[in-house]
Amino acid sequence: MSTAPRHTALDALHRSLGATMTDFAGWDMPLRYASERDEHNAVRTRAGLFDLSHMGEITVTGPQAVDLLAFALVGNIATVGLGRARYTMICQEDGGIVDDLIVYRLGETEFMVVANAGNAQTVLDALVTRAEGFDAEVRDDRDAYALIAVQGPESPGILKSVTDADLDGLKYYAGLPGTVAGVPALIARTGYTGEDGFELFVRPVHAEQLWRALTEAGADAGLVPCGLSCRDTLRLEAGMPLYGNELTTKLTPFDAGLGRVVKFEKDGDFVGRTSLEAAAERAGSAPPRKLVGLIAEGRRVPRSGYQVVHEGQVVGEVTSGAPSPTLGRPIAMAYVDAAFAAPGTAGVGVDIRGAHEPYEVVALPFYKRQK
């Protein structure tokens, strides 16, 4: 039985702007408004406006909220300061990645966990199960928020024009409550594009007012609405993983090259600790595969699932691939055998419909913004 996709509070506005819509993780979301290349380049050089209301917000509160999150997640949430955020993961008992998350500390005993849209229910269910025995409440707040992002080098100036919040004092991976264009918001300096920018958590009833105000404020700065397509090419250039591609339940954080998010030094046990300790030991001795970047020598675009080859032998698999507007060539992320993972390794290619197209192995990310 098919289920109709959900719609964000900005659905009618997206359609009025001529957006091409697509079903993404059970939501009807804008894929692009006009040219995805132009939207991508706008974020790299000016600014872009995104509707991210499909993301899953889960609130954790109570006297033992910190203890619950320390047990349920692999990171050390106790060291997250008030008003700060942390990138972390939730894993299975066998160490497999359930999802990658951002956790915001809103108060001494109040946290907001933001999960990927496709995993939000799974993460919610896991947190509820893991909360047993803790004096803490896990609350599904997905319907309580709309999420709008403004990303790009012009984003600070655009946002400053519609808020009196101290944006200059707002560090990367921090958030503060404020008012934006008359709308109460949690203003977070986070994003998924590789650029400076902000994510604004607001009540759904205020989403359209905020979107229109930001559109007007950013008109002279070249702000454009942006869809999921350019969001994907932006995060790929920035070497940021996508759940379902670079991250899955079959991989541990150490397999994905993100073992730094696992904090063994924190007090107490946490779900997956024993398996992750073994994974860390394996990764330290002889990792079977590593996540690398690939840049095409030609023009053919690799896609997820394509085989990486070396002298006719399969040595890896592409996880994400797309044309890179910034580099002007196709790029990909791939897990490859460790022996072929060093930047500059000769003879590496991607099997694209039977032809072994040559690719250069590079370190991630492909693109890093100038500070």
mmCIF file of C-alpha atoms in Angstrom:
data_model
loop_
_atom_site.group_PDB
_atom_site.id
_atom_site.type_symbol
_atom_site.label_atom_id
_atom_site.label_comp_id
_atom_site.label_asym_id
_atom_site.label_seq_id
_atom_site.Cartn_x
_atom_site.Cartn_y
_atom_site.Cartn_z
ATOM 1 C CA MET A 1 0.000 0.000 0.000
ATOM 2 C CA SER A 2 1.492 3.326 -1.071
ATOM 3 C CA THR A 3 1.706 6.239 1.336
ATOM 4 C CA ALA A 4 1.319 9.782 0.049
ATOM 5 C CA PRO A 5 4.433 11.922 0.641
ATOM 6 C CA ARG A 6 4.391 14.515 3.384
ATOM 7 C CA HIS A 7 4.521 18.227 2.601
ATOM 8 C CA THR A 8 6.458 20.955 4.375
ATOM 9 C CA ALA A 9 4.899 24.259 5.397
ATOM 10 C CA LEU A 10 6.531 25.807 2.313
ATOM 11 C CA ASP A 11 5.072 23.378 -0.221
ATOM 12 C CA ALA A 12 2.712 25.868 -1.909
ATOM 13 C CA LEU A 13 5.459 28.477 -2.051
ATOM 14 C CA HIS A 14 7.883 26.046 -3.744
ATOM 15 C CA ARG A 15 5.287 25.250 -6.384
ATOM 16 C CA SER A 16 4.578 28.936 -6.961
ATOM 17 C CA LEU A 17 8.299 29.370 -7.654
ATOM 18 C CA GLY A 18 8.162 26.636 -10.299
ATOM 19 C CA ALA A 19 10.159 24.078 -8.360
ATOM 20 C CA THR A 20 10.591 20.575 -9.715
ATOM 21 C CA MET A 21 9.400 18.414 -6.822
ATOM 22 C CA THR A 22 10.563 14.929 -5.893
ATOM 23 C CA ASP A 23 9.750 12.297 -3.297
ATOM 24 C CA PHE A 24 12.617 12.205 -0.809
ATOM 25 C CA ALA A 25 12.465 10.040 2.321
ATOM 26 C CA GLY A 26 8.672 10.219 2.286
ATOM 27 C CA TRP A 27 8.545 13.991 1.733
ATOM 28 C CA ASP A 28 7.642 15.976 -1.373
ATOM 29 C CA MET A 29 10.680 18.241 -1.667
ATOM 30 C CA PRO A 30 12.056 20.733 -4.216
ATOM 31 C CA LEU A 31 14.734 19.119 -6.380
ATOM 32 C CA ARG A 32 15.564 22.310 -8.250
ATOM 33 C CA TYR A 33 13.929 25.605 -9.165
ATOM 34 C CA ALA A 34 15.753 26.323 -12.423
ATOM 35 C CA SER A 35 19.361 25.306 -13.111
ATOM 36 C CA GLU A 36 20.937 23.131 -10.426
ATOM 37 C CA ARG A 37 24.372 24.301 -11.621
ATOM 38 C CA ASP A 38 23.352 27.936 -11.142
ATOM 39 C CA GLU A 39 21.959 27.124 -7.690
ATOM 40 C CA HIS A 40 25.199 25.348 -6.758
ATOM 41 C CA ASN A 41 27.348 28.249 -7.957
ATOM 42 C CA ALA A 42 25.158 30.760 -6.127
ATOM 43 C CA VAL A 43 25.891 29.004 -2.820
ATOM 44 C CA ARG A 44 29.621 28.887 -3.570
ATOM 45 C CA THR A 45 29.850 32.567 -4.574
ATOM 46 C CA ARG A 46 26.809 34.348 -3.079
ATOM 47 C CA ALA A 47 24.026 32.622 -1.139
ATOM 48 C CA GLY A 48 21.297 29.996 -1.394
ATOM 49 C CA LEU A 49 18.058 29.403 0.507
ATOM 50 C CA PHE A 50 16.996 25.849 1.384
ATOM 51 C CA ASP A 51 13.879 24.250 2.879
ATOM 52 C CA LEU A 52 15.145 21.454 5.147
ATOM 53 C CA SER A 53 11.914 20.867 7.019
ATOM 54 C CA HIS A 54 12.083 17.155 6.260
ATOM 55 C CA MET A 55 14.841 16.695 8.858
ATOM 56 C CA GLY A 56 13.822 14.972 12.094
ATOM 57 C CA GLU A 57 13.928 16.915 15.367
ATOM 58 C CA ILE A 58 13.816 14.906 18.605
ATOM 59 C CA THR A 59 13.904 16.626 21.997
ATOM 60 C CA VAL A 60 15.520 14.914 24.989
ATOM 61 C CA THR A 61 14.879 16.470 28.401
ATOM 62 C CA GLY A 62 15.110 15.592 32.071
ATOM 63 C CA PRO A 63 17.594 15.247 34.932
ATOM 64 C CA GLN A 64 19.358 12.334 33.200
ATOM 65 C CA ALA A 65 19.141 13.615 29.613
ATOM 66 C CA VAL A 66 22.943 13.841 29.414
ATOM 67 C CA ASP A 67 23.348 10.321 30.787
ATOM 68 C CA LEU A 68 20.829 8.932 28.318
ATOM 69 C CA LEU A 69 22.526 10.547 25.326
ATOM 70 C CA ALA A 70 25.963 9.450 26.544
ATOM 71 C CA PHE A 71 24.658 5.870 26.630
ATOM 72 C CA ALA A 72 22.640 6.024 23.405
ATOM 73 C CA LEU A 73 25.174 7.846 21.178
ATOM 74 C CA VAL A 74 28.884 7.340 20.529
ATOM 75 C CA GLY A 75 29.891 10.932 21.336
ATOM 76 C CA ASN A 76 30.599 12.581 24.686
ATOM 77 C CA ILE A 77 27.507 14.755 25.025
ATOM 78 C CA ALA A 78 28.456 15.813 28.564
ATOM 79 C CA THR A 79 31.159 18.077 27.120
ATOM 80 C CA VAL A 80 28.782 19.954 24.799
ATOM 81 C CA GLY A 81 28.462 23.460 26.230
ATOM 82 C CA LEU A 82 25.244 25.418 26.481
ATOM 83 C CA GLY A 83 24.361 26.835 23.097
ATOM 84 C CA ARG A 84 26.782 24.542 21.287
ATOM 85 C CA ALA A 85 26.205 21.645 18.877
ATOM 86 C CA ARG A 86 28.065 18.441 18.082
ATOM 87 C CA TYR A 87 28.219 16.067 15.139
ATOM 88 C CA THR A 88 27.879 12.486 16.352
ATOM 89 C CA MET A 89 26.370 9.116 15.495
ATOM 90 C CA ILE A 90 23.987 6.527 16.863
ATOM 91 C CA CYS A 91 25.137 2.948 16.326
ATOM 92 C CA GLN A 92 23.822 -0.570 16.686
ATOM 93 C CA GLU A 93 25.214 -2.996 19.240
ATOM 94 C CA ASP A 94 27.432 -4.420 16.466
ATOM 95 C CA GLY A 95 28.821 -0.939 15.725
ATOM 96 C CA GLY A 96 26.878 -0.405 12.502
ATOM 97 C CA ILE A 97 25.829 3.205 11.902
ATOM 98 C CA VAL A 98 22.105 3.818 12.418
ATOM 99 C CA ASP A 99 22.424 7.518 11.546
ATOM 100 C CA ASP A 100 24.691 10.526 11.803
ATOM 101 C CA LEU A 101 23.249 13.332 13.903
ATOM 102 C CA ILE A 102 23.688 16.853 15.152
ATOM 103 C CA VAL A 103 22.925 17.345 18.851
ATOM 104 C CA TYR A 104 22.205 20.862 20.123
ATOM 105 C CA ARG A 105 22.375 21.652 23.843
ATOM 106 C CA LEU A 106 19.483 24.035 24.451
ATOM 107 C CA GLY A 107 19.699 23.973 28.267
ATOM 108 C CA GLU A 108 21.352 22.182 31.154
ATOM 109 C CA THR A 109 18.892 19.296 30.807
ATOM 110 C CA GLU A 110 17.464 19.919 27.318
ATOM 111 C CA PHE A 111 18.861 18.735 24.000
ATOM 112 C CA MET A 112 17.648 18.657 20.410
ATOM 113 C CA VAL A 113 18.769 15.716 18.308
ATOM 114 C CA VAL A 114 18.472 16.278 14.545
ATOM 115 C CA ALA A 115 18.301 13.104 12.464
ATOM 116 C CA ASN A 116 18.215 12.539 8.732
ATOM 117 C CA ALA A 117 14.701 12.454 7.280
ATOM 118 C CA GLY A 118 14.807 8.820 6.221
ATOM 119 C CA ASN A 119 16.085 7.665 9.606
ATOM 120 C CA ALA A 120 14.113 9.932 11.942
ATOM 121 C CA GLN A 121 11.612 7.295 13.051
ATOM 122 C CA THR A 122 14.351 4.685 13.527
ATOM 123 C CA VAL A 123 16.409 7.104 15.631
ATOM 124 C CA LEU A 124 13.348 8.101 17.648
ATOM 125 C CA ASP A 125 12.466 4.466 18.340
ATOM 126 C CA ALA A 126 16.057 3.677 19.341
ATOM 127 C CA LEU A 127 16.246 6.632 21.739
ATOM 128 C CA VAL A 128 12.911 5.708 23.320
ATOM 129 C CA THR A 129 14.102 2.115 23.830
ATOM 130 C CA ARG A 130 17.478 3.205 25.184
ATOM 131 C CA ALA A 131 15.809 5.700 27.569
ATOM 132 C CA GLU A 132 14.469 2.867 29.697
ATOM 133 C CA GLY A 133 15.842 3.245 33.199
ATOM 134 C CA PHE A 134 16.872 6.890 32.726
ATOM 135 C CA ASP A 135 15.043 9.860 34.264
ATOM 136 C CA ALA A 136 14.640 11.496 30.859
ATOM 137 C CA GLU A 137 11.937 12.077 28.262
ATOM 138 C CA VAL A 138 12.303 11.552 24.512
ATOM 139 C CA ARG A 139 9.841 13.639 22.522
ATOM 140 C CA ASP A 140 9.048 13.534 18.804
ATOM 141 C CA ASP A 141 9.171 17.197 17.712
ATOM 142 C CA ARG A 142 9.238 16.673 13.958
ATOM 143 C CA ASP A 143 5.942 18.511 13.514
ATOM 144 C CA ALA A 144 7.002 21.345 15.837
ATOM 145 C CA TYR A 145 9.678 22.735 13.528
ATOM 146 C CA ALA A 146 10.250 24.010 10.048
ATOM 147 C CA LEU A 147 13.918 24.324 9.100
ATOM 148 C CA ILE A 148 15.237 26.921 6.671
ATOM 149 C CA ALA A 149 18.919 27.267 5.769
ATOM 150 C CA VAL A 150 20.736 30.210 4.238
ATOM 151 C CA GLN A 151 24.181 29.151 3.026
ATOM 152 C CA GLY A 152 27.042 30.862 1.243
ATOM 153 C CA PRO A 153 29.586 33.664 1.701
ATOM 154 C CA GLU A 154 26.893 36.369 1.637
ATOM 155 C CA SER A 155 24.709 34.596 4.225
ATOM 156 C CA PRO A 156 26.035 36.437 7.320
ATOM 157 C CA GLY A 157 25.293 39.826 5.782
ATOM 158 C CA ILE A 158 21.842 38.758 4.621
ATOM 159 C CA LEU A 159 20.896 37.373 8.022
ATOM 160 C CA LYS A 160 22.316 40.372 9.888
ATOM 161 C CA SER A 161 19.931 42.626 7.985
ATOM 162 C CA VAL A 162 16.887 40.857 9.482
ATOM 163 C CA THR A 163 18.041 40.017 13.017
ATOM 164 C CA ASP A 164 19.647 41.723 15.989
ATOM 165 C CA ALA A 165 21.163 38.457 17.211
ATOM 166 C CA ASP A 166 24.947 38.462 17.724
ATOM 167 C CA LEU A 167 25.957 36.593 14.590
ATOM 168 C CA ASP A 168 29.593 37.707 14.848
ATOM 169 C CA GLY A 169 29.795 35.984 18.216
ATOM 170 C CA LEU A 170 28.067 32.826 16.976
ATOM 171 C CA LYS A 171 30.712 30.174 16.388
ATOM 172 C CA TYR A 172 30.574 27.271 13.962
ATOM 173 C CA TYR A 173 28.482 24.459 15.470
ATOM 174 C CA ALA A 174 26.729 26.772 17.897
ATOM 175 C CA GLY A 175 23.170 28.027 18.197
ATOM 176 C CA LEU A 176 21.299 30.762 19.992
ATOM 177 C CA PRO A 177 17.659 31.755 20.344
ATOM 178 C CA GLY A 178 16.734 34.984 18.596
ATOM 179 C CA THR A 179 14.271 36.746 16.369
ATOM 180 C CA VAL A 180 14.683 36.745 12.587
ATOM 181 C CA ALA A 181 12.387 38.996 10.558
ATOM 182 C CA GLY A 182 10.024 39.111 13.523
ATOM 183 C CA VAL A 183 9.962 35.321 13.841
ATOM 184 C CA PRO A 184 11.238 33.485 16.972
ATOM 185 C CA ALA A 185 13.991 31.106 15.875
ATOM 186 C CA LEU A 186 16.856 28.926 16.986
ATOM 187 C CA ILE A 187 19.728 30.302 14.906
ATOM 188 C CA ALA A 188 22.411 27.663 14.311
ATOM 189 C CA ARG A 189 25.705 28.167 12.501
ATOM 190 C CA THR A 190 25.654 24.766 10.861
ATOM 191 C CA GLY A 191 25.183 23.467 7.333
ATOM 192 C CA TYR A 192 25.824 20.778 4.758
ATOM 193 C CA THR A 193 27.351 22.737 1.886
ATOM 194 C CA GLY A 194 30.967 23.422 2.826
ATOM 195 C CA GLU A 195 30.191 27.144 3.089
ATOM 196 C CA ASP A 196 29.512 29.460 5.993
ATOM 197 C CA GLY A 197 25.816 29.618 6.735
ATOM 198 C CA PHE A 198 22.949 29.254 9.135
ATOM 199 C CA GLU A 199 20.084 26.890 9.827
ATOM 200 C CA LEU A 200 16.950 28.439 11.314
ATOM 201 C CA PHE A 201 14.548 26.305 13.340
ATOM 202 C CA VAL A 202 11.109 27.962 13.511
ATOM 203 C CA ARG A 203 7.483 27.025 14.028
ATOM 204 C CA PRO A 204 5.908 25.816 10.763
ATOM 205 C CA VAL A 205 3.331 28.621 10.899
ATOM 206 C CA HIS A 206 6.197 31.140 10.605
ATOM 207 C CA ALA A 207 8.093 29.404 7.790
ATOM 208 C CA GLU A 208 6.629 31.310 4.838
ATOM 209 C CA GLN A 209 7.032 34.711 6.532
ATOM 210 C CA LEU A 210 10.693 33.929 7.204
ATOM 211 C CA TRP A 211 11.375 32.569 3.700
ATOM 212 C CA ARG A 212 9.892 35.667 2.060
ATOM 213 C CA ALA A 213 11.803 38.015 4.377
ATOM 214 C CA LEU A 214 15.110 36.268 3.646
ATOM 215 C CA THR A 215 14.362 36.279 -0.084
ATOM 216 C CA GLU A 216 13.793 40.028 0.007
ATOM 217 C CA ALA A 217 16.826 40.678 2.227
ATOM 218 C CA GLY A 218 19.077 38.652 -0.061
ATOM 219 C CA ALA A 219 17.856 39.972 -3.407
ATOM 220 C CA ASP A 220 20.723 42.449 -3.897
ATOM 221 C CA ALA A 221 23.270 39.880 -2.700
ATOM 222 C CA GLY A 222 22.249 37.298 -5.316
ATOM 223 C CA LEU A 223 20.407 34.900 -2.996
ATOM 224 C CA VAL A 224 18.468 32.196 -4.873
ATOM 225 C CA PRO A 225 16.195 29.349 -3.743
ATOM 226 C CA CYS A 226 17.992 26.000 -3.903
ATOM 227 C CA GLY A 227 16.813 22.399 -4.105
ATOM 228 C CA LEU A 228 18.082 19.019 -3.008
ATOM 229 C CA SER A 229 20.033 18.427 -6.219
ATOM 230 C CA CYS A 230 22.569 21.177 -5.618
ATOM 231 C CA ARG A 231 22.628 20.361 -1.911
ATOM 232 C CA ASP A 232 23.980 16.959 -2.936
ATOM 233 C CA THR A 233 26.704 18.313 -5.237
ATOM 234 C CA LEU A 234 27.705 20.892 -2.617
ATOM 235 C CA ARG A 235 28.092 18.298 0.151
ATOM 236 C CA LEU A 236 29.912 15.947 -2.230
ATOM 237 C CA GLU A 237 32.486 18.611 -3.120
ATOM 238 C CA ALA A 238 32.907 19.274 0.617
ATOM 239 C CA GLY A 239 33.494 15.553 1.267
ATOM 240 C CA MET A 240 30.507 15.279 3.593
ATOM 241 C CA PRO A 241 28.976 11.805 3.942
ATOM 242 C CA LEU A 242 25.386 10.991 3.033
ATOM 243 C CA TYR A 243 23.534 8.331 4.981
ATOM 244 C CA GLY A 244 22.667 5.407 2.719
ATOM 245 C CA ASN A 245 25.721 6.111 0.565
ATOM 246 C CA GLU A 246 28.884 6.621 2.638
ATOM 247 C CA LEU A 247 27.206 5.580 5.905
ATOM 248 C CA THR A 248 25.143 2.418 6.478
ATOM 249 C CA THR A 249 24.414 -0.152 9.177
ATOM 250 C CA LYS A 250 27.026 -2.371 7.495
ATOM 251 C CA LEU A 251 29.763 0.141 8.303
ATOM 252 C CA THR A 252 31.150 1.379 11.613
ATOM 253 C CA PRO A 253 32.345 4.981 12.072
ATOM 254 C CA PHE A 254 35.902 3.628 11.781
ATOM 255 C CA ASP A 255 35.131 2.002 8.425
ATOM 256 C CA ALA A 256 33.866 5.385 7.233
ATOM 257 C CA GLY A 257 36.990 7.227 8.372
ATOM 258 C CA LEU A 258 34.986 8.984 11.082
ATOM 259 C CA GLY A 259 36.264 7.146 14.115
ATOM 260 C CA ARG A 260 37.039 10.517 15.719
ATOM 261 C CA VAL A 261 33.344 10.870 16.662
ATOM 262 C CA VAL A 262 33.553 7.799 18.928
ATOM 263 C CA LYS A 263 34.628 8.814 22.429
ATOM 264 C CA PHE A 264 35.817 5.776 24.389
ATOM 265 C CA GLU A 265 37.134 8.001 27.176
ATOM 266 C CA LYS A 266 33.668 9.073 28.339
ATOM 267 C CA ASP A 267 32.285 7.679 31.568
ATOM 268 C CA GLY A 268 30.121 4.570 31.514
ATOM 269 C CA ASP A 269 29.056 2.113 28.874
ATOM 270 C CA PHE A 270 27.392 3.027 25.582
ATOM 271 C CA VAL A 271 25.609 1.053 22.913
ATOM 272 C CA GLY A 272 28.142 -0.576 20.606
ATOM 273 C CA ARG A 273 31.240 0.107 22.753
ATOM 274 C CA THR A 274 32.681 -3.420 22.626
ATOM 275 C CA SER A 275 32.163 -3.800 18.874
ATOM 276 C CA LEU A 276 33.532 -0.320 18.201
ATOM 277 C CA GLU A 277 36.655 -1.001 20.270
ATOM 278 C CA ALA A 278 37.302 -4.005 18.030
ATOM 279 C CA ALA A 279 36.598 -1.893 14.921
ATOM 280 C CA ALA A 280 39.053 0.758 16.137
ATOM 281 C CA GLU A 281 41.738 -1.888 16.576
ATOM 282 C CA ARG A 282 41.136 -3.258 13.075
ATOM 283 C CA ALA A 283 41.238 0.233 11.578
ATOM 284 C CA GLY A 284 44.500 0.975 13.354
ATOM 285 C CA SER A 285 46.256 -2.143 12.083
ATOM 286 C CA ALA A 286 45.101 -2.883 8.557
ATOM 287 C CA PRO A 287 41.892 -1.192 7.400
ATOM 288 C CA PRO A 288 40.407 -3.225 4.540
ATOM 289 C CA ARG A 289 39.056 -0.195 2.679
ATOM 290 C CA LYS A 290 39.268 3.576 2.904
ATOM 291 C CA LEU A 291 36.967 6.359 1.753
ATOM 292 C CA VAL A 292 38.701 8.437 -0.931
ATOM 293 C CA GLY A 293 37.939 11.047 -3.519
ATOM 294 C CA LEU A 294 38.074 10.359 -7.254
ATOM 295 C CA ILE A 295 38.360 13.008 -9.979
ATOM 296 C CA ALA A 296 37.599 12.037 -13.571
ATOM 297 C CA GLU A 297 40.113 12.555 -16.318
ATOM 298 C CA GLY A 298 37.255 12.423 -18.818
ATOM 299 C CA ARG A 299 33.623 13.562 -18.796
ATOM 300 C CA ARG A 300 31.674 10.441 -17.856
ATOM 301 C CA VAL A 301 29.924 10.619 -14.500
ATOM 302 C CA PRO A 302 30.214 7.758 -11.969
ATOM 303 C CA ARG A 303 27.210 6.793 -9.880
ATOM 304 C CA SER A 304 26.662 5.016 -6.595
ATOM 305 C CA GLY A 305 27.382 1.296 -6.906
ATOM 306 C CA TYR A 306 29.805 1.556 -9.838
ATOM 307 C CA GLN A 307 32.933 -0.559 -9.412
ATOM 308 C CA VAL A 308 36.376 0.966 -8.908
ATOM 309 C CA VAL A 309 39.015 -1.009 -10.815
ATOM 310 C CA HIS A 310 42.783 -1.303 -11.100
ATOM 311 C CA GLU A 311 44.343 -3.249 -13.969
ATOM 312 C CA GLY A 312 41.086 -5.109 -14.548
ATOM 313 C CA GLN A 313 40.539 -6.058 -10.918
ATOM 314 C CA VAL A 314 37.736 -4.670 -8.734
ATOM 315 C CA VAL A 315 39.290 -2.734 -5.841
ATOM 316 C CA GLY A 316 36.361 -0.702 -4.558
ATOM 317 C CA GLU A 317 32.932 0.793 -5.064
ATOM 318 C CA VAL A 318 31.638 4.299 -5.719
ATOM 319 C CA THR A 319 29.300 5.600 -3.000
ATOM 320 C CA SER A 320 28.441 9.020 -4.489
ATOM 321 C CA GLY A 321 29.217 10.638 -7.820
ATOM 322 C CA ALA A 322 28.201 13.739 -9.771
ATOM 323 C CA PRO A 323 29.506 16.475 -12.043
ATOM 324 C CA SER A 324 31.338 19.070 -9.949
ATOM 325 C CA PRO A 325 30.385 22.609 -10.987
ATOM 326 C CA THR A 326 33.310 24.014 -8.989
ATOM 327 C CA LEU A 327 35.983 21.687 -10.392
ATOM 328 C CA GLY A 328 34.424 21.408 -13.850
ATOM 329 C CA ARG A 329 34.855 17.620 -13.897
ATOM 330 C CA PRO A 330 32.976 14.597 -12.547
ATOM 331 C CA ILE A 331 33.898 13.570 -9.018
ATOM 332 C CA ALA A 332 33.075 10.675 -6.730
ATOM 333 C CA MET A 333 33.576 9.314 -3.255
ATOM 334 C CA ALA A 334 34.418 5.624 -3.067
ATOM 335 C CA TYR A 335 35.522 2.942 -0.670
ATOM 336 C CA VAL A 336 38.666 1.368 -2.112
ATOM 337 C CA ASP A 337 41.110 -1.285 -0.915
ATOM 338 C CA ALA A 338 43.747 0.342 1.297
ATOM 339 C CA ALA A 339 46.520 -0.535 -1.150
ATOM 340 C CA PHE A 340 44.966 1.800 -3.740
ATOM 341 C CA ALA A 341 43.817 4.591 -1.425
ATOM 342 C CA ALA A 342 46.882 6.834 -1.449
ATOM 343 C CA PRO A 343 46.435 10.116 -3.359
ATOM 344 C CA GLY A 344 47.985 9.860 -6.795
ATOM 345 C CA THR A 345 47.767 6.047 -7.023
ATOM 346 C CA ALA A 346 48.261 5.227 -10.702
ATOM 347 C CA GLY A 347 45.992 3.071 -12.844
ATOM 348 C CA VAL A 348 42.722 3.525 -10.940
ATOM 349 C CA GLY A 349 39.492 3.726 -12.922
ATOM 350 C CA VAL A 350 35.740 3.381 -12.640
ATOM 351 C CA ASP A 351 33.781 0.803 -14.607
ATOM 352 C CA ILE A 352 31.119 2.882 -16.376
ATOM 353 C CA ARG A 353 28.952 0.583 -18.486
ATOM 354 C CA GLY A 354 31.868 -1.685 -19.313
ATOM 355 C CA ALA A 355 34.450 1.004 -20.017
ATOM 356 C CA HIS A 356 37.188 1.574 -17.441
ATOM 357 C CA GLU A 357 37.337 5.357 -17.233
ATOM 358 C CA PRO A 358 40.541 6.746 -15.684
ATOM 359 C CA TYR A 359 40.237 8.578 -12.362
ATOM 360 C CA GLU A 360 42.694 10.352 -10.084
ATOM 361 C CA VAL A 361 42.682 9.324 -6.423
ATOM 362 C CA VAL A 362 42.672 12.400 -4.143
ATOM 363 C CA ALA A 363 42.259 13.160 -0.460
ATOM 364 C CA LEU A 364 38.905 14.481 0.701
ATOM 365 C CA PRO A 365 37.434 17.064 0.606
ATOM 366 C CA PHE A 366 37.503 18.157 -3.025
ATOM 367 C CA TYR A 367 36.667 21.716 -2.003
ATOM 368 C CA LYS A 368 37.455 23.725 1.102
ATOM 369 C CA ARG A 369 36.295 27.297 1.470
ATOM 370 C CA GLN A 370 38.690 30.126 2.230
ATOM 371 C CA LYS A 371 38.205 31.290 5.818
#
